[in-house]
Rosetta silent file (secondary structure, phi, psi, omega in degrees, C-alpha in Angstrom):
SEQUENCE: EYATIPNNGSLTNAQQYTIEFWYKQTGFSGGDEHIFGIDWYGQKIYFTQDHGDIGFLRDQTLVPFTFTNNWIHCAGVRDNNNIHFYINGNLVVSEAYDPNSSPGTGNFTVNHHTWSSGVSSRLSGYFDELRISDVVRYTSNFSPPMYEFQNDINTIYLMHFNGNMNDELGNNGFTNGASWSNDVPFSSYSTLNQNYQWSTGDTSASITVYPSQTTTYYATLTQNGLSCTDSIIVTVNPIGCTDASAFNYDVNAICDDGS
SCORE:     score description
SCORE:     0.000 S_00000001
   1 L     0.000  126.123 -171.155    0.020   -0.111   -0.048 S_00000001
   2 E  -159.056  171.579  178.333    1.515    3.311   -1.097 S_00000001
   3 E  -124.950  166.148 -167.110    0.612    6.773   -2.633 S_00000001
   4 E  -139.012  122.909 -178.096    1.996    8.159   -5.799 S_00000001
   5 E  -117.660  126.297  173.494    2.406   12.185   -6.373 S_00000001
   6 L   -66.081  150.536 -173.257    3.402   13.390   -9.990 S_00000001
   7 L  -107.362  122.960 -178.833    6.838   15.219   -9.823 S_00000001
   8 L   -98.788   13.508  176.358    6.587   18.570  -11.845 S_00000001
   9 L    64.233   12.866  171.678   10.691   18.610  -11.810 S_00000001
  10 L   -58.539  -14.369  176.319   10.802   21.828   -9.864 S_00000001
  11 L   -96.306    0.646 -170.536   13.732   20.438   -7.618 S_00000001
  12 L   -68.416  -39.267  166.141   15.762   19.140  -10.326 S_00000001
  13 L  -108.323   13.792  171.949   18.042   22.251  -10.510 S_00000001
  14 L   -50.655  138.546  171.540   17.039   23.850   -7.262 S_00000001
  15 L  -101.276  -17.649  178.437   19.736   25.258   -5.167 S_00000001
  16 E  -137.184  137.946 -177.076   17.263   25.822   -2.211 S_00000001
  17 E  -166.913  156.234  172.434   14.386   23.874   -1.162 S_00000001
  18 E  -134.020  115.585  169.188   12.488   22.659    2.043 S_00000001
  19 E  -106.125  122.525  179.186   10.539   19.299    2.164 S_00000001
  20 E  -135.232  156.609  179.000    8.579   18.758    5.272 S_00000001
  21 E  -173.268  174.300 -179.333    5.688   16.467    6.459 S_00000001
  22 E  -116.164  138.245 -175.690    4.317   14.663    9.564 S_00000001
  23 E  -137.813  130.755  171.343    4.957   10.845    9.755 S_00000001
  24 E  -132.000  110.968 -169.247    3.935    8.197   12.157 S_00000001
  25 E   -96.461  122.909 -178.968    5.389    4.748   11.673 S_00000001
  26 E  -100.822  -12.217 -168.363    3.498    1.777   13.185 S_00000001
  27 E  -162.575  159.977  169.827    5.459   -1.173   11.459 S_00000001
  28 E  -160.656  130.540 -172.221    8.451   -1.941    9.409 S_00000001
  29 L   -95.197    2.268  178.791    9.369   -5.323    7.759 S_00000001
  30 L   106.989  167.492 -175.512   13.144   -4.546    7.422 S_00000001
  31 L    85.852 -129.214  176.355   15.830   -3.436    4.793 S_00000001
  32 E  -140.032  144.770 -175.644   15.402   -0.025    3.653 S_00000001
  33 E  -142.310  158.134  179.234   12.228    1.852    2.484 S_00000001
  34 E   -84.319  116.690  162.755   11.308    5.329    1.138 S_00000001
  35 E   -72.145  -53.908  169.175    9.149    7.195    3.656 S_00000001
  36 E  -150.977  138.066 -173.181    8.757    9.749    0.943 S_00000001
  37 E   169.735  175.904  167.735   10.815   10.350   -2.156 S_00000001
  38 E   -53.777  125.678 -179.834   11.483    9.791   -5.806 S_00000001
  39 L   -51.588  -46.837 -176.371   10.281    6.338   -6.669 S_00000001
  40 E   -83.170  124.684 -178.701   13.306    5.267   -8.765 S_00000001
  41 H   -73.020   -7.371 -176.975   16.278    5.084   -6.356 S_00000001
  42 H   -82.796  -16.215  177.680   18.846    6.183   -8.982 S_00000001
  43 H   -90.987   10.119  157.982   17.207    9.706   -8.981 S_00000001
  44 L    78.047  -44.148 -167.754   18.457   10.062   -5.437 S_00000001
  45 E   -77.356  136.673  177.892   15.994   12.200   -3.359 S_00000001
  46 E  -173.760  157.739  156.323   14.137   10.470   -0.537 S_00000001
  47 E   -99.292  128.560 -168.743   13.519   10.312    3.252 S_00000001
  48 E  -128.820  142.383  164.764   14.430    6.907    4.113 S_00000001
  49 E   -98.638  107.254 -162.334   14.090    4.232    7.015 S_00000001
  50 E  -126.813   84.874  174.957   17.188    2.038    6.624 S_00000001
  51 L    64.179   39.807  175.599   17.755   -0.745    9.205 S_00000001
  52 L   100.156  -13.706 -175.211   17.077    1.398   12.161 S_00000001
  53 E  -100.252  171.590  171.558   18.665    4.719   10.667 S_00000001
  54 E  -149.958  139.958 -169.042   16.929    7.423    9.034 S_00000001
  55 E  -135.267  160.417  169.515   18.131    9.783    6.338 S_00000001
  56 E   -89.928  -50.774  168.583   17.141   12.744    4.280 S_00000001
  57 E  -120.249  136.000  177.181   18.981   12.501    0.941 S_00000001
  58 L   -54.437  146.632  179.225   20.532    9.612   -0.819 S_00000001
  59 L    78.859    1.435  175.273   24.275    9.890   -0.485 S_00000001
  60 L  -113.041  170.199 -163.509   24.023   11.855    2.702 S_00000001
  61 L   -66.238  130.261  175.797   24.488   10.784    6.266 S_00000001
  62 L   -92.161  160.252 -172.663   21.998    8.506    7.914 S_00000001
  63 E  -137.313  137.410  170.928   21.410    9.011   11.738 S_00000001
  64 E   -53.373  145.156 -179.557   20.029    6.426   14.142 S_00000001
  65 L  -165.725  133.148  173.309   16.312    6.883   15.115 S_00000001
  66 L  -105.041  116.282  170.386   13.922    4.741   17.121 S_00000001
  67 L   -83.925  140.168 -171.226   10.325    5.031   16.046 S_00000001
  68 L  -128.099   46.338  173.960    7.828    4.768   18.958 S_00000001
  69 L    55.394   26.916  179.084    4.445    4.850   17.353 S_00000001
  70 L  -124.774  151.090 -176.062    4.270    8.669   17.606 S_00000001
  71 L   -62.407  152.456  171.784    3.813   11.362   15.031 S_00000001
  72 E  -143.246  153.712  179.068    7.133   13.135   14.156 S_00000001
  73 E  -109.392  126.625 -173.717    7.680   16.196   11.923 S_00000001
  74 E  -113.440  139.510  178.397   10.472   15.707    9.297 S_00000001
  75 E  -148.984  121.814  171.204   11.890   18.748    7.454 S_00000001
  76 E  -116.092  148.848 -148.807   14.870   18.413    5.113 S_00000001
  77 E  -147.960  105.078  164.133   16.584   21.606    3.880 S_00000001
  78 E   -97.165  121.338  177.353   18.859   22.087    0.890 S_00000001
  79 E  -124.418   92.092 -179.836   20.573   25.767    1.250 S_00000001
  80 L    46.979 -107.003 -170.624   22.963   25.765   -1.800 S_00000001
  81 L   -84.757    9.592 -170.768   26.107   23.672   -0.817 S_00000001
  82 E  -129.861  148.828  168.494   24.725   22.708    2.635 S_00000001
  83 E  -129.599  164.340 -171.314   21.873   20.413    3.779 S_00000001
  84 E  -153.212  135.792  174.418   20.197   20.312    7.059 S_00000001
  85 E  -120.600  115.814 -176.954   17.796   17.638    8.426 S_00000001
  86 E  -114.948  139.966  164.954   15.410   18.260   11.298 S_00000001
  87 E  -112.019  117.425 -172.972   13.363   15.929   13.388 S_00000001
  88 L    55.994   41.132 -175.586   10.648   17.413   15.465 S_00000001
  89 L    72.803   -1.678 -179.726   12.410   20.778   14.953 S_00000001
  90 E  -107.923  130.494 -174.765   15.581   19.596   16.132 S_00000001
  91 E   -59.577  103.682  171.320   18.702   19.655   13.945 S_00000001
  92 E   -97.784  -22.679  173.956   20.140   16.012   13.371 S_00000001
  93 E  -131.643  119.498  178.528   22.182   16.412   10.310 S_00000001
  94 E  -137.087  117.825 -174.903   24.166   19.347    9.065 S_00000001
  95 E  -158.974  173.890  174.279   26.719   18.773    6.291 S_00000001
  96 E   -69.966  152.991 -170.584   27.871   19.696    2.852 S_00000001
  97 L   -85.151  130.879 -179.292   25.599   18.918   -0.005 S_00000001
  98 L  -100.079  128.596 -177.911   26.756   16.024   -1.996 S_00000001
  99 H   -57.241  -32.322  175.215   26.327   16.605   -5.771 S_00000001
 100 H   -69.157    1.859  175.941   25.283   12.969   -6.309 S_00000001
 101 H   -88.570   -0.139 -177.533   22.251   13.724   -4.299 S_00000001
 102 L   -46.774  135.689  177.289   20.835   15.658   -7.036 S_00000001
 103 L   -80.884  151.798  174.121   17.060   14.935   -7.518 S_00000001
 104 L  -113.844 -149.162 -167.850   15.462   13.784  -10.848 S_00000001
 105 L  -108.952   -4.663 -168.600   12.136   13.735  -12.313 S_00000001
 106 L   -69.739  166.155 -166.353   10.506   10.399  -11.437 S_00000001
 107 L   -64.624  146.413  162.161    7.166   10.265   -9.509 S_00000001
 108 E   -83.524  147.915 -174.228    7.146   10.883   -5.628 S_00000001
 109 E  -138.319  164.115  171.995    5.786    8.223   -3.657 S_00000001
 110 E  -118.381  121.438  177.351    4.983    7.491    0.067 S_00000001
 111 L    63.891   50.831  178.879    6.110    4.097    1.274 S_00000001
 112 L  -172.892  140.476  171.574    7.525    2.796   -2.062 S_00000001
 113 E  -159.966  143.228 -168.002   10.601    2.566   -4.211 S_00000001
 114 E  -108.950  139.728  165.548   11.596    0.773   -7.383 S_00000001
 115 E  -136.169 -163.566 -156.477   15.116   -0.361   -8.292 S_00000001
 116 L   -82.764   -9.199  174.202   16.357   -2.310  -11.211 S_00000001
 117 L  -118.600   13.593 -169.832   15.096   -5.733   -9.964 S_00000001
 118 E   166.923  178.342 -177.830   12.141   -5.135   -8.018 S_00000001
 119 E  -137.180  159.739  174.279    9.705   -2.864   -5.925 S_00000001
 120 E  -151.301  151.105  172.991    8.859   -2.572   -2.272 S_00000001
 121 L  -142.874   91.645 -165.422    6.390   -1.001    0.308 S_00000001
 122 L  -121.230   12.184  170.563    7.509   -2.376    3.488 S_00000001
 123 E   -93.966  156.646  164.120    6.291    0.451    5.882 S_00000001
 124 E  -138.220  152.990 -171.317    3.035    0.799    7.744 S_00000001
 125 E   154.226 -166.671 -174.206    1.997    3.984    9.333 S_00000001
 126 E  -129.572  140.635 -175.190    0.407    7.481    8.757 S_00000001
 127 E  -140.988  142.466 -176.318    1.532   10.384    6.660 S_00000001
 128 E  -157.290  163.992  179.246    0.172   13.816    6.631 S_00000001
 129 E    31.186   88.542  170.666    0.662   17.605    5.580 S_00000001
 130 E   -98.616  125.865  171.078    3.301   17.556    2.941 S_00000001
 131 E  -132.374  132.264  172.607    4.690   20.853    1.883 S_00000001
 132 E  -116.056  126.012 -158.420    7.498   21.489   -0.495 S_00000001
 133 E  -127.956  144.008  172.598    8.919   24.878   -0.744 S_00000001
 134 L   -83.260   16.024  178.533   11.548   26.651   -3.107 S_00000001
 135 L  -137.251  177.758 -171.832   13.219   28.414   -0.185 S_00000001
 136 L   -95.325  102.661 -171.221   14.955   27.650    2.945 S_00000001
 137 L   -80.808  -36.614 -171.957   12.200   27.546    5.563 S_00000001
 138 L  -122.325  122.663 -174.151   14.324   26.559    8.554 S_00000001
 139 L  -121.590   -9.817  166.637   17.772   27.779    9.518 S_00000001
 140 L  -157.419 -166.341 -170.716   17.903   26.563   13.210 S_00000001
 141 L   -66.337  151.078 -176.255   15.896   24.482   15.728 S_00000001
 142 L  -159.503  157.769  178.669   12.162   25.410   15.658 S_00000001
 143 L   -86.712  113.706  177.342    8.775   24.227   17.054 S_00000001
 144 L   -57.291  138.665 -171.624    7.081   22.372   14.362 S_00000001
 145 L   -65.606  129.105 -171.293    3.855   24.013   13.107 S_00000001
 146 L   -97.623   37.008  176.931    0.835   22.545   14.851 S_00000001
 147 L  -158.789  169.154  179.244   -1.834   23.513   11.960 S_00000001
 148 L   -57.527  132.737  172.233   -2.301   23.062    8.318 S_00000001
 149 L   -48.714  156.013  169.499    0.361   24.603    6.147 S_00000001
 150 L  -119.417  141.316  171.517   -0.713   27.612    4.185 S_00000001
 151 L   -64.896  137.902  176.733    0.078   28.257    0.592 S_00000001
 152 L  -153.877  178.132 -162.653    2.342   31.060   -0.250 S_00000001
 153 L   -65.649  -11.155 -175.679    4.542   32.370   -3.143 S_00000001
 154 L  -110.794    9.858 -174.523    7.416   29.858   -2.199 S_00000001
 155 E   -95.725  140.198  176.627    5.270   26.646   -2.091 S_00000001
 156 E  -101.423  -43.308  176.722    5.756   24.094   -4.889 S_00000001
 157 E  -122.803  136.660  176.026    3.653   21.362   -3.204 S_00000001
 158 E  -148.134  101.507 -171.276    0.847   21.554   -0.512 S_00000001
 159 E  -127.058  132.212 -171.356   -1.115   18.525    0.179 S_00000001
 160 L  -105.309  -21.263  179.029   -3.297   18.163    3.331 S_00000001
 161 L    54.340   44.655  179.204   -4.559   14.560    2.679 S_00000001
 162 L   -91.971   57.101  179.080   -7.987   15.385    4.002 S_00000001
 163 L    86.747    9.627  171.954   -9.567   12.367    2.464 S_00000001
 164 L  -147.051  171.967  176.256   -8.072   13.163   -1.004 S_00000001
 165 L  -109.296   38.646 -178.469   -4.900   13.530   -2.829 S_00000001
 166 L   -72.789  131.558  174.097   -5.488   17.124   -3.901 S_00000001
 167 L  -111.460  139.391 -179.495   -2.448   19.334   -4.107 S_00000001
 168 L   -65.999  -10.975 -176.184   -3.342   23.048   -3.820 S_00000001
 169 L  -120.663   24.843  162.080   -1.070   23.915   -6.738 S_00000001
 170 L    87.857    2.184  172.891   -2.608   21.208   -9.149 S_00000001
 171 L   -96.182   59.484 -172.284   -0.073   18.249   -8.843 S_00000001
 172 L   -56.629  144.674 -173.106   -2.684   15.872   -7.783 S_00000001
 173 L  -119.791 -168.346  179.609   -1.745   12.348   -6.739 S_00000001
 174 E  -153.144  156.069  179.717   -3.579    9.022   -6.268 S_00000001
 175 E   -84.202  154.356  173.951   -3.549    6.067   -3.841 S_00000001
 176 E  -114.605   72.749  166.941   -2.248    2.514   -4.595 S_00000001
 177 E    92.619  -15.055 -176.122   -4.148    0.625   -1.969 S_00000001
 178 L   -79.406  148.487 -178.141   -3.452    3.087    0.815 S_00000001
 179 L  -105.223  171.808  177.940   -6.380    4.172    3.019 S_00000001
 180 L  -104.347  148.608  176.554   -7.537    7.242    4.872 S_00000001
 181 L  -134.840  164.082  168.374   -7.449    7.531    8.675 S_00000001
 182 L   -95.665   12.116  166.179   -8.483    9.949   11.557 S_00000001
 183 L   -68.245  105.777 -178.465   -5.123    9.352   13.180 S_00000001
 184 L  -125.652  153.608 -175.681   -3.746   13.021   12.850 S_00000001
 185 L   -70.528  -23.684 -174.980   -0.616   14.742   14.188 S_00000001
 186 L  -139.070  166.655 -174.258   -2.471   17.648   15.753 S_00000001
 187 L   -83.211  -39.732 -173.878   -6.049   18.110   16.967 S_00000001
 188 L   -95.234  115.921  175.621   -7.098   21.351   15.090 S_00000001
 189 L  -101.879    8.151 -178.242   -7.395   20.994   11.256 S_00000001
 190 L   -73.270  147.690 -179.466   -8.986   24.473   10.906 S_00000001
 191 L   -60.924  146.338  178.463   -7.190   26.989    8.610 S_00000001
 192 L   -61.527  135.497 -179.478   -4.517   28.852   10.488 S_00000001
 193 L   -83.869  114.372 -179.932   -6.027   32.097   11.717 S_00000001
 194 E  -120.557  132.220  169.377   -3.994   34.918   10.115 S_00000001
 195 E  -123.548  145.329 -171.102   -4.150   38.710   10.404 S_00000001
 196 E  -120.927  135.759  174.290   -2.342   41.051    8.338 S_00000001
 197 E  -140.425  109.681  174.030   -1.428   44.766    9.034 S_00000001
 198 E   -91.573  154.251  174.550    0.584   46.970    6.670 S_00000001
 199 L   -63.495  -10.111  179.007    1.945   50.410    7.297 S_00000001
 200 L   -90.945   -8.582 -179.337   -0.129   51.508    4.477 S_00000001
 201 L   102.895  -13.352 -170.996   -3.251   50.614    6.373 S_00000001
 202 L   -80.246  141.041 -176.247   -4.052   47.505    4.233 S_00000001
 203 L  -111.277   -0.160 -177.520   -5.194   44.283    5.890 S_00000001
 204 L   -81.495  165.943 -173.342   -4.861   41.923    2.987 S_00000001
 205 L   -75.467  -22.289  179.861   -2.197   39.359    2.632 S_00000001
 206 E  -135.501  161.939  173.771   -0.377   41.186   -0.249 S_00000001
 207 E  -147.275  154.153  174.635   -0.480   44.850   -1.370 S_00000001
 208 E  -116.784  127.416 -179.390    0.594   46.609   -4.579 S_00000001
 209 E  -117.297  161.679 -178.935    2.159   50.058   -4.103 S_00000001
 210 L  -131.143   74.238 -178.420    3.231   52.929   -6.486 S_00000001
 211 L   -74.843  140.362 -170.776    5.895   54.720   -4.617 S_00000001
 212 L   -98.019  -22.256 -179.577    7.022   58.228   -6.002 S_00000001
 213 L  -149.464  161.768  178.541   10.003   58.312   -3.724 S_00000001
 214 L   -42.954  125.627 -167.275   12.183   55.953   -1.577 S_00000001
 215 E  -139.302  138.821  167.390    9.574   54.329    0.997 S_00000001
 216 E  -106.325  117.605  171.285    9.889   51.662    3.836 S_00000001
 217 E   -84.586  125.067  168.142    6.915   49.438    3.861 S_00000001
 218 E  -120.218  148.532 -176.940    6.220   47.560    7.188 S_00000001
 219 E  -146.063  143.599  176.515    3.932   44.678    7.678 S_00000001
 220 E  -116.092  117.871  168.464    2.856   42.592   10.780 S_00000001
 221 E  -106.450  123.097 -170.229    1.609   38.973   10.456 S_00000001
 222 E  -119.058  116.133  174.459   -0.298   37.718   13.540 S_00000001
 223 E  -136.375  131.736 -178.015   -0.974   33.999   13.649 S_00000001
 224 L    56.691   21.745  178.186   -2.065   32.067   16.590 S_00000001
 225 L    97.912  -14.136 -175.900   -1.343   34.932   18.968 S_00000001
 226 E  -108.756  138.523  177.748    2.303   35.250   17.664 S_00000001
 227 E  -124.765  137.809  177.681    3.317   38.127   15.639 S_00000001
 228 E  -118.886  133.413 -177.610    6.122   38.919   13.145 S_00000001
 229 E  -120.209  127.643  175.623    6.851   42.426   11.984 S_00000001
 230 E  -134.019  171.024  176.903    9.220   43.071    8.917 S_00000001
 231 E  -144.022  159.303  175.488   10.013   45.616    6.463 S_00000001
 232 E  -136.185  134.007  173.985   10.951   46.312    2.822 S_00000001
 233 E   -97.399  112.904  171.366   12.590   49.505    1.539 S_00000001
 234 E   -76.464  108.782  177.267   11.578   50.573   -1.995 S_00000001
 235 L  -100.783  120.463  174.278   14.379   52.810   -3.445 S_00000001
 236 L   -91.427  125.186 -178.463   13.007   54.824   -6.173 S_00000001
 237 L  -125.549  101.871 -167.707   15.474   56.245   -8.795 S_00000001
 238 L   -75.419  -11.268 -170.714   13.662   58.641  -11.130 S_00000001
 239 L   -67.559  138.227 -176.409   16.546   59.133  -13.529 S_00000001
 240 L    68.013    3.940 -173.828   15.419   57.568  -16.989 S_00000001
 241 L   -87.607  133.999  178.654   12.030   56.490  -15.841 S_00000001
 242 L  -119.857   16.034  165.489    9.282   57.374  -18.065 S_00000001
 243 L  -167.292  174.286 -174.044    6.371   55.998  -15.932 S_00000001
 244 L   -85.294  142.409  169.932    5.520   54.774  -12.443 S_00000001
 245 L   -89.105  137.439 -176.429    6.441   51.344  -11.472 S_00000001
 246 L  -110.087  144.990  179.224    4.233   49.049   -9.405 S_00000001
 247 E  -125.749  138.368 -175.037    5.627   46.740   -6.698 S_00000001
 248 E  -122.406  132.554 -167.452    3.842   43.796   -5.137 S_00000001
 249 E  -130.152  144.481  172.393    4.814   42.405   -1.692 S_00000001
 250 E  -120.458  130.945 -179.735    3.336   39.416    0.113 S_00000001
 251 H   -62.010  -31.919  176.621    3.510   39.422    3.842 S_00000001
 252 H   -65.253  -30.804 -178.711    4.150   35.806    3.992 S_00000001
 253 H   -69.080  -29.817 -175.881    7.262   36.224    1.958 S_00000001
 254 H   -93.645  -28.650 -178.974    8.860   38.727    4.460 S_00000001
 255 L  -106.714   58.151 -169.853    7.535   36.794    7.597 S_00000001
 256 L  -111.914    9.469 -173.190    8.739   33.291    6.595 S_00000001
 257 L   -87.849   -6.851 -176.626   11.267   32.694    9.454 S_00000001
 258 L    83.819   11.562 -178.981    8.635   31.013   11.884 S_00000001
 259 L  -101.932    0.000    0.000    8.995   33.876   14.399 S_00000001
C-alpha cells in the first residue's frame, strides 16, 4: 500500500528547497524503504528508514532513530552547498551537499521505491501535511507548526490529505491501496488564523504600491497569537524613468522565518 504524487521537476536544478511532512510509523518489515521520495532510487531524493537509521537525501548521512508509534515532523533543507535535516524541529544532520544527491523527475511516492530488479512497500503507518518549498524555511531549531500549512509564493507542493490526494497547486496524486485515517498529528485542522497589518493601512495578505520616492513599508503578520513584523525598503531612482512602477509584496514572503 502506497501513494503516488506526480513530480513537476521543480527540484531538479533547485539550489534551495525545504521538504517537510508529518509521519507516524507503526511497522517496518526490514531492509530500507522510502518514507517519501522519488520512486526510482537512482534519482536520489528520499526520506528513508534504513535498518534503524533515518536519512534525508541519498548519499547523505544516515542517523540512528527509534520510531515509537508517535507522530514526528520531518524537515529536509537544501541551502545551496549545505543540507540540514530536522526531526521534530531538532537539527540531526548538517553537512555539505553531495552533488550525487541531485534529484530527478520520477514520481514522488509515500512508502514505495523501485530499483532495477524489484519494488517494495515495507512500511506501515500514517503520513500527513506535505509541503515542498523553493526556499529555506528553517535555519535553526524550531517548534513544528501544529496547524495546516498555508500556501504562499514559495510553495511548490501543498497536500493536506483530508480524504483526498489534492494538491493546492494542481499536482494531484492517487492512492495505490492506501487508505484514509482519522489518526492525525494535531487536534485542530482548521485553517490557520492569520491577520495582516501593513503600514499603508491594508489588511490583505499582499499589497501593490506605487511609490514616488524611496519608501519603507512595514508589515505585521499575526497567527495563533504570535506576531512577526518585517519591512521592505523600496528605493526609487527617477533618472531615466518614463512611467510609474508597481511593486507587489506578500507579507508571508517577508515573515517566513517562523518567528
